[in-house]
Tab-separated table of C-alpha atoms in Angstrom:
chain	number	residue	atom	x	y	z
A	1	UNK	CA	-64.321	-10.357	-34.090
A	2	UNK	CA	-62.577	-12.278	-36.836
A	3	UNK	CA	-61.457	-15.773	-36.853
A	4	UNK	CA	-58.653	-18.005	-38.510
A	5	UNK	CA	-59.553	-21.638	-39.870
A	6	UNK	CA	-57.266	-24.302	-41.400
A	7	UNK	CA	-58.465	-26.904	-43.916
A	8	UNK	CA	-57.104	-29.774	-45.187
A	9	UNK	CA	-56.019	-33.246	-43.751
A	10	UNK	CA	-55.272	-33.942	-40.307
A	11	UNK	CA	-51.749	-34.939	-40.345
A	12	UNK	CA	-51.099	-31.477	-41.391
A	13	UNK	CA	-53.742	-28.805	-39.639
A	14	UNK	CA	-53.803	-30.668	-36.460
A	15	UNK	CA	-50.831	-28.625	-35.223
A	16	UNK	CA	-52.734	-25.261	-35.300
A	17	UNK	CA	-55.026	-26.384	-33.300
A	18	UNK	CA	-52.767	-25.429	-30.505
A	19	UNK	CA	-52.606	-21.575	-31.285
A	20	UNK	CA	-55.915	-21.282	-30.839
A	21	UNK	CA	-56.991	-21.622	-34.625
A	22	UNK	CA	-60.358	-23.519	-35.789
A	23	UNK	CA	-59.150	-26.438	-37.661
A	24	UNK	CA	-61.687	-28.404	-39.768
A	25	UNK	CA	-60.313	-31.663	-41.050
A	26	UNK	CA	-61.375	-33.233	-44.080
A	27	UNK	CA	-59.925	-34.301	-47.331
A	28	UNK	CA	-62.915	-34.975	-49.473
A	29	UNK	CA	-63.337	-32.019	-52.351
A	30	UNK	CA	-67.039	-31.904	-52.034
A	31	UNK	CA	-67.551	-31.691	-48.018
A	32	UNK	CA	-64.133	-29.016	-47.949
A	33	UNK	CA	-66.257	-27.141	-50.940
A	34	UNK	CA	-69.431	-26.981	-48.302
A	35	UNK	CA	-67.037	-25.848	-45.410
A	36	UNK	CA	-65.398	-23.167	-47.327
A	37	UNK	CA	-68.748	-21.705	-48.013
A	38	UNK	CA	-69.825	-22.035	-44.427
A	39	UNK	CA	-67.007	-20.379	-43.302
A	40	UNK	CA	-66.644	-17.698	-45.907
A	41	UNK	CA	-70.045	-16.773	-44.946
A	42	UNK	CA	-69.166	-16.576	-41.346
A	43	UNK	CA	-66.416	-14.658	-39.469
A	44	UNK	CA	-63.273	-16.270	-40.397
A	45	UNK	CA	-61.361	-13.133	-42.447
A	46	UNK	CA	-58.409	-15.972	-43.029
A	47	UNK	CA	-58.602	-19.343	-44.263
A	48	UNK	CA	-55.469	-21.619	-44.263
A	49	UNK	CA	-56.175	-24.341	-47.014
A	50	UNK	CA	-53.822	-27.004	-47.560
A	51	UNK	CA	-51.930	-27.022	-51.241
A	52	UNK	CA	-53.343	-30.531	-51.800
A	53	UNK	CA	-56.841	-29.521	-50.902
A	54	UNK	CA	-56.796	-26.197	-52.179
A	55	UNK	CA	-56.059	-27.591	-55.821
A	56	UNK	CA	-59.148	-29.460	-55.943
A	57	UNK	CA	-60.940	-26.648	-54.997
A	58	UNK	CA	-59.334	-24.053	-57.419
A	59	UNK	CA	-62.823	-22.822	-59.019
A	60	UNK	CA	-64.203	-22.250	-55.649
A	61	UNK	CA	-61.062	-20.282	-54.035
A	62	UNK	CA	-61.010	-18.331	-57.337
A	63	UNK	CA	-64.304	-16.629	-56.461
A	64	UNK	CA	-63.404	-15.835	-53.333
A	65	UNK	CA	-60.347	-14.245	-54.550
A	66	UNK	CA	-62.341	-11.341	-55.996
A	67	UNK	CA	-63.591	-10.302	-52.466
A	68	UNK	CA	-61.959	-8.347	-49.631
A	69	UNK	CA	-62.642	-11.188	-47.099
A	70	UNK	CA	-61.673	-13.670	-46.477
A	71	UNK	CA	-58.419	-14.293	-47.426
A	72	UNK	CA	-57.473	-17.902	-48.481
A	73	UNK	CA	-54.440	-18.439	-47.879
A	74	UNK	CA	-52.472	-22.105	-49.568
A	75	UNK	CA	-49.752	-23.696	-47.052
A	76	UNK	CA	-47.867	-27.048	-47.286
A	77	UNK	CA	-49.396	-30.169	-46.366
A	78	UNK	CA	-47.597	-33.226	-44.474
A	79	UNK	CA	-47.176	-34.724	-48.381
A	80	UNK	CA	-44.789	-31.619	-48.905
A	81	UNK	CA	-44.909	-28.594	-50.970
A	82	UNK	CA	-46.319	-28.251	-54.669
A	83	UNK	CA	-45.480	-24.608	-54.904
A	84	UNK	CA	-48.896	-23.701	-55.290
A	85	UNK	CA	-48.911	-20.988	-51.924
A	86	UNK	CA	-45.603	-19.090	-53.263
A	87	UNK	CA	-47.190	-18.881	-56.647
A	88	UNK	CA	-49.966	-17.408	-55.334
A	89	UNK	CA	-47.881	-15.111	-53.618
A	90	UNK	CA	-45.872	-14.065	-56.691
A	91	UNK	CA	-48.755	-13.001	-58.630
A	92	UNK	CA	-50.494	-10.757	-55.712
A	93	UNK	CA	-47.218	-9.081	-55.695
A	94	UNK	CA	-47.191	-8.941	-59.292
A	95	UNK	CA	-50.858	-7.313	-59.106
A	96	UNK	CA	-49.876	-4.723	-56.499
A	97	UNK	CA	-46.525	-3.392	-57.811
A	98	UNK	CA	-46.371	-4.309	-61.719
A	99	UNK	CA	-43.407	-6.500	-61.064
A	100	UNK	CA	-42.087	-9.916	-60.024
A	101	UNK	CA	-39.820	-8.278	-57.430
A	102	UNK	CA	-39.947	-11.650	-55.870
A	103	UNK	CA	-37.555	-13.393	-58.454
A	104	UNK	CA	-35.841	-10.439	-60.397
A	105	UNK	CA	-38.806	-10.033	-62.895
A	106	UNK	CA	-38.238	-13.039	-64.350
């Protein structure tokens, strides 16, 4: 069976915790790096990265980007939104329909 993980700082994946996802705190670049290999090799099919994290780590998501699993997924940290998960979001839509039917193909 698949699995969900969150990365990223405390403050801000402690929360999922209580759904029942693995959360794996850290906010140094070179240790998330390691544990987004680990679990990318393991059963998670969905990883939740923080924005703030996830930036850092932009070489390593893109390579998991061109496989089917898993899915790595940017959210908002405690420090707030960059934009960085709905822009991510725009351009998978973009890939599957042609369009930005997000914001009016602009």
């Amino acid at each position: 069976m698949y699995k969900i993980a969150v990365l990223g700082d405390r403050d801000s994946i402690y929360g999922f915790a209580a759904v029942g996802l693995s959360t794996f705190p850290t906010v140094d670049p070179e240790e998330a790096g390691k544990l987004l290999r680990k679990l990318a090799e393991s059963n998670y099919a969905v990883i939740y990265i923080t924005e703030a994290l996830a930036e850092q780590l932009k070489p390593e998501i893109e390579h998991y980007q061109e496989q089917r699993l898993p899915a790595i997924i940017p959210i908002p940290g405690v420090s707030g939104n960059t934009g960085m998960g709905i822009a991510a979001v725009r351009k998978y839509v973009e890939q599957a329909v042609g369009s930005d039917i997000i914001f009016g193909g602009n």
